[in-house]
Coordinates of C-alpha atoms in Angstrom, one line a residue:
M1 CA -11.9 1.2 14.2
I2 CA -11.2 4.5 12.6
E3 CA -12.4 6.4 15.7
L4 CA -9.9 4.4 17.8
A5 CA -6.9 4.9 15.5
D6 CA -4.1 7.3 16.2
S7 CA -3.6 7.7 12.4
V8 CA -5.7 6.9 9.3
A9 CA -3.6 6.9 6.2
S10 CA -2.7 5.5 2.8
T11 CA 0.0 2.9 2.4
S12 CA 2.7 5.5 2.2
G13 CA 1.1 7.4 5.1
I14 CA 1.2 4.2 7.2
L15 CA 4.9 3.7 6.4
K16 CA 5.7 7.3 7.2
Y17 CA 3.7 7.2 10.5
A18 CA 5.5 4.0 11.6
R19 CA 8.9 5.6 10.8
E20 CA 8.2 8.8 12.6
C21 CA 6.1 7.8 15.7
D22 CA 7.6 7.1 19.1
S23 CA 5.6 4.0 19.7
E24 CA 7.6 0.7 19.8
E25 CA 4.5 -1.4 19.1
I26 CA 1.9 -0.6 16.5
I27 CA -1.4 -2.3 15.5
V28 CA -1.9 -2.0 11.8
G29 CA -5.5 -2.1 10.4
T30 CA -4.9 -2.8 6.7
E31 CA -4.0 -5.6 4.4
V32 CA -1.5 -7.9 6.3
G33 CA 1.0 -7.8 3.4
I34 CA 2.3 -4.4 4.6
I35 CA 3.5 -5.9 7.9
H36 CA 6.6 -7.5 6.3
R37 CA 7.7 -4.1 4.8
L38 CA 7.0 -2.3 8.1
H39 CA 9.3 -4.8 10.0
K40 CA 12.0 -4.4 7.3
E41 CA 12.0 -0.6 7.4
N42 CA 11.6 -0.4 11.2
P43 CA 13.4 -3.4 12.8
D44 CA 13.3 -1.8 16.2
K45 CA 9.5 -1.8 16.3
K46 CA 6.8 -4.5 16.6
F47 CA 3.8 -4.5 14.3
Y48 CA 0.6 -6.5 14.8
P49 CA -2.2 -6.9 12.2
A50 CA -5.6 -5.8 13.6
S51 CA -6.9 -9.0 11.9
P52 CA -4.7 -11.8 10.5
R53 CA -7.6 -12.4 8.0
A54 CA -7.2 -9.0 6.4
I55 CA -5.9 -10.4 3.1
C56 CA -6.8 -8.9 -0.3
P57 CA -6.9 -11.8 -2.7
N58 CA -6.7 -9.4 -5.7
M59 CA -3.4 -8.0 -4.4
K60 CA -2.0 -11.5 -4.2
L61 CA -2.7 -12.1 -7.9
T62 CA 0.0 -9.6 -9.1
N63 CA 3.6 -10.8 -9.3
L64 CA 6.7 -9.6 -11.1
E65 CA 6.2 -12.0 -14.0
K66 CA 2.7 -10.6 -14.7
V67 CA 3.9 -7.0 -14.4
L68 CA 6.7 -7.8 -16.9
W69 CA 4.2 -9.4 -19.3
A70 CA 1.8 -6.4 -19.1
L71 CA 4.7 -4.0 -19.7
E72 CA 6.1 -5.9 -22.6
D73 CA 2.8 -6.7 -24.3
M74 CA 1.0 -3.6 -23.2
A75 CA -1.9 -5.9 -22.3
P76 CA -4.5 -6.1 -21.1
R77 CA -5.6 -2.9 -22.6
I78 CA -8.0 -0.9 -20.4
E79 CA -10.0 2.0 -21.7
V80 CA -11.7 4.5 -19.5
P81 CA -13.3 7.9 -20.1
L82 CA -10.8 10.8 -20.6
E83 CA -11.8 12.5 -17.3
V84 CA -11.1 9.3 -15.4
A85 CA -7.8 8.8 -17.2
W86 CA -6.6 12.4 -16.3
G87 CA -7.6 11.9 -12.6
A88 CA -5.7 8.6 -12.6
R89 CA -2.7 10.2 -14.3
R90 CA -2.5 12.9 -11.6
A91 CA -2.7 10.2 -8.8
I92 CA 0.1 8.2 -10.5
D93 CA 2.2 11.3 -10.9
K94 CA 1.8 12.1 -7.2
M95 CA 2.8 8.6 -6.2
L96 CA 5.9 8.7 -8.4
A97 CA 6.9 12.1 -7.0
V98 CA 7.0 10.8 -3.4
R99 CA 10.6 10.0 -2.4

């Protein structure tokens, strides 16, 4: 599938590609949850999932109530080696810097 794609990107890259490309119809080869956001941000374009079964059950477990609980209780606590933590911090800083 990657060899056939016009673009291979992260979630933010997919959103940017959809916004900037001239195509009116786009096949999206990632978790189907992004389709709703693509439609919302690009109402003049049509998006099709490469597979309607591309559903990530772990992504569906997170909701606003659970995020609020985690932020209020600072739980669950996850400990990782310092070098992993620094790499993760850099990635999060980059994500937050994107506007």
